[in-house]
Short mmCIF file of C-alpha atoms in Angstrom, two decimals:
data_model
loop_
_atom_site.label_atom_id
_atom_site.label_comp_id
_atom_site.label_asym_id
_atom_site.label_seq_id
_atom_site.Cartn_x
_atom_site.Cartn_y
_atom_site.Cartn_z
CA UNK A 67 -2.26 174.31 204.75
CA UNK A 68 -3.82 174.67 201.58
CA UNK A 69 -6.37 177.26 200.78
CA UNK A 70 -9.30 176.28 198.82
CA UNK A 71 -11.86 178.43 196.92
CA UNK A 72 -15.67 177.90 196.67
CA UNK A 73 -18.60 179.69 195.10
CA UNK A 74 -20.25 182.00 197.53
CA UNK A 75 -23.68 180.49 197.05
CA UNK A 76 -25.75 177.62 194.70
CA UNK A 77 -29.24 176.92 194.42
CA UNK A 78 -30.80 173.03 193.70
CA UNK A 79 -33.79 172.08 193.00
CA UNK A 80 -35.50 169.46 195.66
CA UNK A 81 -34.86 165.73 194.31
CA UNK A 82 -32.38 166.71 191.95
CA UNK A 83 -28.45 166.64 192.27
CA UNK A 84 -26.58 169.16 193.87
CA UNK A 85 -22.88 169.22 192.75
CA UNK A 86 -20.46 172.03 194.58
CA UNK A 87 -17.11 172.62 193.19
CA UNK A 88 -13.74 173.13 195.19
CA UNK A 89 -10.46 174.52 194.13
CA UNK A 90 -7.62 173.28 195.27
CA UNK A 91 -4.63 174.00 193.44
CA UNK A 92 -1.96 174.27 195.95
CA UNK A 93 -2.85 171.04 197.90
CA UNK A 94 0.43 168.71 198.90
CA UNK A 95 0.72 165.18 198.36
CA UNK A 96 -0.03 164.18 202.12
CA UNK A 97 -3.16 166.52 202.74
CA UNK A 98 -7.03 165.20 202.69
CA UNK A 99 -9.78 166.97 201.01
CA UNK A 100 -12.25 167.05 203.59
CA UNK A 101 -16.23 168.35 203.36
CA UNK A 102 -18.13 169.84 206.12
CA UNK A 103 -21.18 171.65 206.67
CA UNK A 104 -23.17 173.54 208.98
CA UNK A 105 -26.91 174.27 209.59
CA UNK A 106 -27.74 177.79 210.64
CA UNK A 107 -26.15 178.37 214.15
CA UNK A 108 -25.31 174.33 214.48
CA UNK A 109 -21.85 172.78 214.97
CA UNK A 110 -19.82 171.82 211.58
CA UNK A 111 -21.13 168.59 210.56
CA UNK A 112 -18.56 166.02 208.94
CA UNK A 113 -19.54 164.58 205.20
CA UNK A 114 -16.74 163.08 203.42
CA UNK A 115 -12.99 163.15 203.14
CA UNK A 116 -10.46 161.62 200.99
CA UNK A 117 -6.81 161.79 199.33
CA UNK A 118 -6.35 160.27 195.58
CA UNK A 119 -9.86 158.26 194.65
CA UNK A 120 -13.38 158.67 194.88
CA UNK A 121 -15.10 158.22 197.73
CA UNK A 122 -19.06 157.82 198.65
CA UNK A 123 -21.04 157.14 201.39
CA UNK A 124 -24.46 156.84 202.79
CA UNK A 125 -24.58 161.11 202.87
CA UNK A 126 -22.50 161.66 199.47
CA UNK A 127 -19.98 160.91 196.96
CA UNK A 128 -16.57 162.84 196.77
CA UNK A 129 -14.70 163.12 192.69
CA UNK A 130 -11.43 164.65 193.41
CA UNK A 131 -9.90 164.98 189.78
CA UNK A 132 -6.70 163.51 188.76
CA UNK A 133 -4.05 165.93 189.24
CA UNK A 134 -6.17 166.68 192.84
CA UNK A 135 -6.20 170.26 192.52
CA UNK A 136 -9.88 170.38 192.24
CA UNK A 137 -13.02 168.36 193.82
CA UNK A 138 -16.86 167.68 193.70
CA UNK A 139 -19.04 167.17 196.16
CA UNK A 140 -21.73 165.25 195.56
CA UNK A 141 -25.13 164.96 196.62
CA UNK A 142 -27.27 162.45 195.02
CA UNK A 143 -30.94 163.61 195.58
CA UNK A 144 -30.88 167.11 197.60
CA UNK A 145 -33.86 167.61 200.28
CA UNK A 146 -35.00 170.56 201.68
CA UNK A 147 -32.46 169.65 204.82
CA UNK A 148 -29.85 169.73 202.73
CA UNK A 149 -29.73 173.68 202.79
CA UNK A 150 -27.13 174.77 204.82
CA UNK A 151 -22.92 176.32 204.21
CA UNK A 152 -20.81 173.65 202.80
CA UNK A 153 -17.07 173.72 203.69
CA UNK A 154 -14.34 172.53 201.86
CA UNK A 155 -10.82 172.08 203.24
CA UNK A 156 -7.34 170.65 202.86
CA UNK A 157 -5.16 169.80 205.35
CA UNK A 158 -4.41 167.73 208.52
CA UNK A 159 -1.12 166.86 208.22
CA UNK A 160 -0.51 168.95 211.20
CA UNK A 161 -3.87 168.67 212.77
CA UNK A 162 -4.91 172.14 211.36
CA UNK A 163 -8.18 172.29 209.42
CA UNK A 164 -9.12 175.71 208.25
CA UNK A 165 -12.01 176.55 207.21
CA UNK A 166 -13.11 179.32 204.91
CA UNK A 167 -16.46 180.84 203.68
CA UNK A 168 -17.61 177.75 202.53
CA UNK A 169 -20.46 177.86 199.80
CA UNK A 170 -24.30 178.49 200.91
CA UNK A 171 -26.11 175.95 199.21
CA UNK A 172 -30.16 176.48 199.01
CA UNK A 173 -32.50 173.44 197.72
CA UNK A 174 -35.89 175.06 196.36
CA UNK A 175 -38.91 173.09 196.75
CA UNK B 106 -23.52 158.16 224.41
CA UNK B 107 -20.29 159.69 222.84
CA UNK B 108 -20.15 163.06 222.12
CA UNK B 109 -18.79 166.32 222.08
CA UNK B 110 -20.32 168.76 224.96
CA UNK B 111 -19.82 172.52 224.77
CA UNK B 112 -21.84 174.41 227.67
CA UNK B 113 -23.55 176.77 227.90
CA UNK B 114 -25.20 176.88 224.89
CA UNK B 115 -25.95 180.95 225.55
CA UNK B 116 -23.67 183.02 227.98
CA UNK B 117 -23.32 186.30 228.84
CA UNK B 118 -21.06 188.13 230.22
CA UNK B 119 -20.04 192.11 231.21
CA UNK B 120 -17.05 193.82 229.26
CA UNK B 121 -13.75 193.27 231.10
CA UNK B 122 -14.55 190.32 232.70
CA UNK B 123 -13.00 187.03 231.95
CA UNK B 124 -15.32 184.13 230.89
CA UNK B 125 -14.32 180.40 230.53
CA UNK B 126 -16.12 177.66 227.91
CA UNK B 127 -16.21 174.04 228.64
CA UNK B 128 -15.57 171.77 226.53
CA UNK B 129 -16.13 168.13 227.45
CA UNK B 130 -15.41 165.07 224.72
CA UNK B 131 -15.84 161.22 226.15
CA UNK B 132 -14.88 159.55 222.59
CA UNK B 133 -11.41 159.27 223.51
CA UNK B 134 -10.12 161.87 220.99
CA UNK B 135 -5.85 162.79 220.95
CA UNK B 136 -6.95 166.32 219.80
CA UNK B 137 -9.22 169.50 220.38
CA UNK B 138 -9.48 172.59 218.57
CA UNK B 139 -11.60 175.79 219.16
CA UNK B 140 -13.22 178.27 216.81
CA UNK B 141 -14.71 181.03 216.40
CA UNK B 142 -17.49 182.09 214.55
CA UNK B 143 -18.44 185.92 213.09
CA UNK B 144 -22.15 186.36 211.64
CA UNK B 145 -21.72 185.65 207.55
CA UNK B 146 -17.89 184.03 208.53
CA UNK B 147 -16.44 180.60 208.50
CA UNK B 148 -14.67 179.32 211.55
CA UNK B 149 -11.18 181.02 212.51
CA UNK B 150 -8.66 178.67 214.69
CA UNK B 151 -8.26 179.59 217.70
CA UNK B 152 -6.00 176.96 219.58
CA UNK B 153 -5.78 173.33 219.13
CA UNK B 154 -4.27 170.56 220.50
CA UNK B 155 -2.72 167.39 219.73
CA UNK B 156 -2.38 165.97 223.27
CA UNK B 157 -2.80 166.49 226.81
CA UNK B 158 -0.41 169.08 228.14
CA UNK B 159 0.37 170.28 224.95
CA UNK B 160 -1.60 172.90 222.59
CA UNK B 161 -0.59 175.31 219.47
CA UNK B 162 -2.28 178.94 218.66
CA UNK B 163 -4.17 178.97 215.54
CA UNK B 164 -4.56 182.11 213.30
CA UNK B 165 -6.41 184.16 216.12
CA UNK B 166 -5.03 183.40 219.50
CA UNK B 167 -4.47 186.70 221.05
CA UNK B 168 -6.72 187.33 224.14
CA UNK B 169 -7.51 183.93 224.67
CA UNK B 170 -6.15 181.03 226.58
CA UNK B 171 -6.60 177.41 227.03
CA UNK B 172 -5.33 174.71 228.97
CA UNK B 173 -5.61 170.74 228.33
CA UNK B 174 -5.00 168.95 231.67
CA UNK B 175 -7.21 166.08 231.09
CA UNK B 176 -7.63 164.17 227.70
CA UNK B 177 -11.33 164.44 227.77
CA UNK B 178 -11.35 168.42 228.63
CA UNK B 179 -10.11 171.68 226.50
CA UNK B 180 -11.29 174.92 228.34
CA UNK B 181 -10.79 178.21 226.51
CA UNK B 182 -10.73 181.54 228.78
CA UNK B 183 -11.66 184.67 226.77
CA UNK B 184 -10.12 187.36 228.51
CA UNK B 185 -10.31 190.96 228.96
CA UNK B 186 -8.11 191.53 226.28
CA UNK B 187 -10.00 189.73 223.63
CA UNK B 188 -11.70 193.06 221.77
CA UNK B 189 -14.31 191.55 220.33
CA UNK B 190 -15.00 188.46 221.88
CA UNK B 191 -18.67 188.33 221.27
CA UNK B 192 -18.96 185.30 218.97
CA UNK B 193 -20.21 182.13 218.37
CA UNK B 194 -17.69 179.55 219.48
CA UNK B 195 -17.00 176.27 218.40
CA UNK B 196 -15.61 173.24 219.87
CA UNK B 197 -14.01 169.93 218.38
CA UNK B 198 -12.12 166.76 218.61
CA UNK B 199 -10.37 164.51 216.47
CA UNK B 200 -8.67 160.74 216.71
CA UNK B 201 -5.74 160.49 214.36
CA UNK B 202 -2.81 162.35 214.28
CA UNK B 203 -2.19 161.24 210.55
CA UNK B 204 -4.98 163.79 209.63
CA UNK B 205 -7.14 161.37 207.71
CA UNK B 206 -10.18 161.72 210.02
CA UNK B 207 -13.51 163.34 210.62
CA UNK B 208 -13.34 166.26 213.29
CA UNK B 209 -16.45 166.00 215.73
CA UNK B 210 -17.89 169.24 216.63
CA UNK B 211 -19.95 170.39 219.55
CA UNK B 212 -23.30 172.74 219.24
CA UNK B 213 -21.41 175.85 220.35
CA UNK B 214 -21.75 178.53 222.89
CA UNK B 215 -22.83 181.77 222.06
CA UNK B 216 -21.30 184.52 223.93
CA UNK B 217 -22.47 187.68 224.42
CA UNK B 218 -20.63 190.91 225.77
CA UNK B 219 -22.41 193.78 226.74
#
């Protein structure tokens, strides 16, 4: 599976956009970019996924860039509930997600 | 409603004993994985599997075992061998074998060695 790299940590300010980068470079044609992320001591909570186009729904919106080595997770107007680690991963084709550090995101009222 | 049911949520248990987690999904799910979870870490693969009878070690399988008898069950036995088995422990369950699906995770059990 692909590894992926995120920045350790991000602040947003409450109401604003929060935008978290992924690196991807070593992805293969057939494997998802999927985003999770977890509360403090909560199960992994799903967001998003998707392989070649943009996706959004009612939680966020998903750019993966054109040559899909890279992505951007979305979300529109960040709340204070929004604070928690964001995971990004490749994978699947084989079932196997692995996850790494994932990025601590922290919305400021 | 459908879900995905680790238990207990808190469990303790004395060094060189073996301890079992439940893990109970009813949303009709081909595959289960478990994890585990270090303070300030993101989740290592334990095991997984794709269908009953069947299961794969992930990245971190030594001193633990699992078993996958029933569709709707994926038990994981920490043994004595595990070294540091305290650890949050996570739980999940996916539909398609394709890989182009959401993974469902459970709340976790935190287990405690002393």
């Amino acid at each position: 599976d692909a590894k992926t790299t995120q920045p350790p940590s991000m602040d947003c300010a409450e109401g604003r956009a929060a935008n978290l980068p992924c690196n991807h470079s070593t992805i293969s044609g057939n494997e998802y970019v999927y985003w999770y992320r977890q509360i403090h001591s909560q199960g992994p909570q799903y967001i998003i996924h998707g392989l070649k186009n943009n996706e959004t729904n009612e939680m966020a919106s998903l750019i993966i860039t054109e040559d899909r080595k890279s992505s951007t997770l979305i979300l529109p107007h960040a709340t204070l509930r929004d604070t928690a680690v964001y995971y990004c991963i490749v994978g699947g084709s084989n079932y196997k997600l692995t996850f790494g550090k994932g990025t601590l995101l922290t919305v400021n009222p | 409603d459908g879900g995905i049911t680790q238990s207990p949520k808190y469990l303790f248990r004395k060094e060189g004993q073996n301890v079992t987690l439940s893990c109970e999904q009813n949303l009709n799910h081909d595959a289960m994985y478990w994890y585990r979870q270090d303070p300030g870490q993101g989740l290592r693969l334990i095991y997984y599997s794709q269908i009953v009878n069947d299961f794969q070690k992930g990245d971190i399988a030594e001193g633990y075992s699992v078993s996958r008898e029933k569709k709707e069950s994926f038990p994981l036995t920490v043994t004595s061998a595990q070294k540091n088995p305290t650890a949050f422990y996570l739980c999940a369950s996916s539909i398609d074998r394709r890989g182009n699906t959401e993974a469902f995770f459970g709340q976790g059990t935190r287990l405690t060695v002393v």
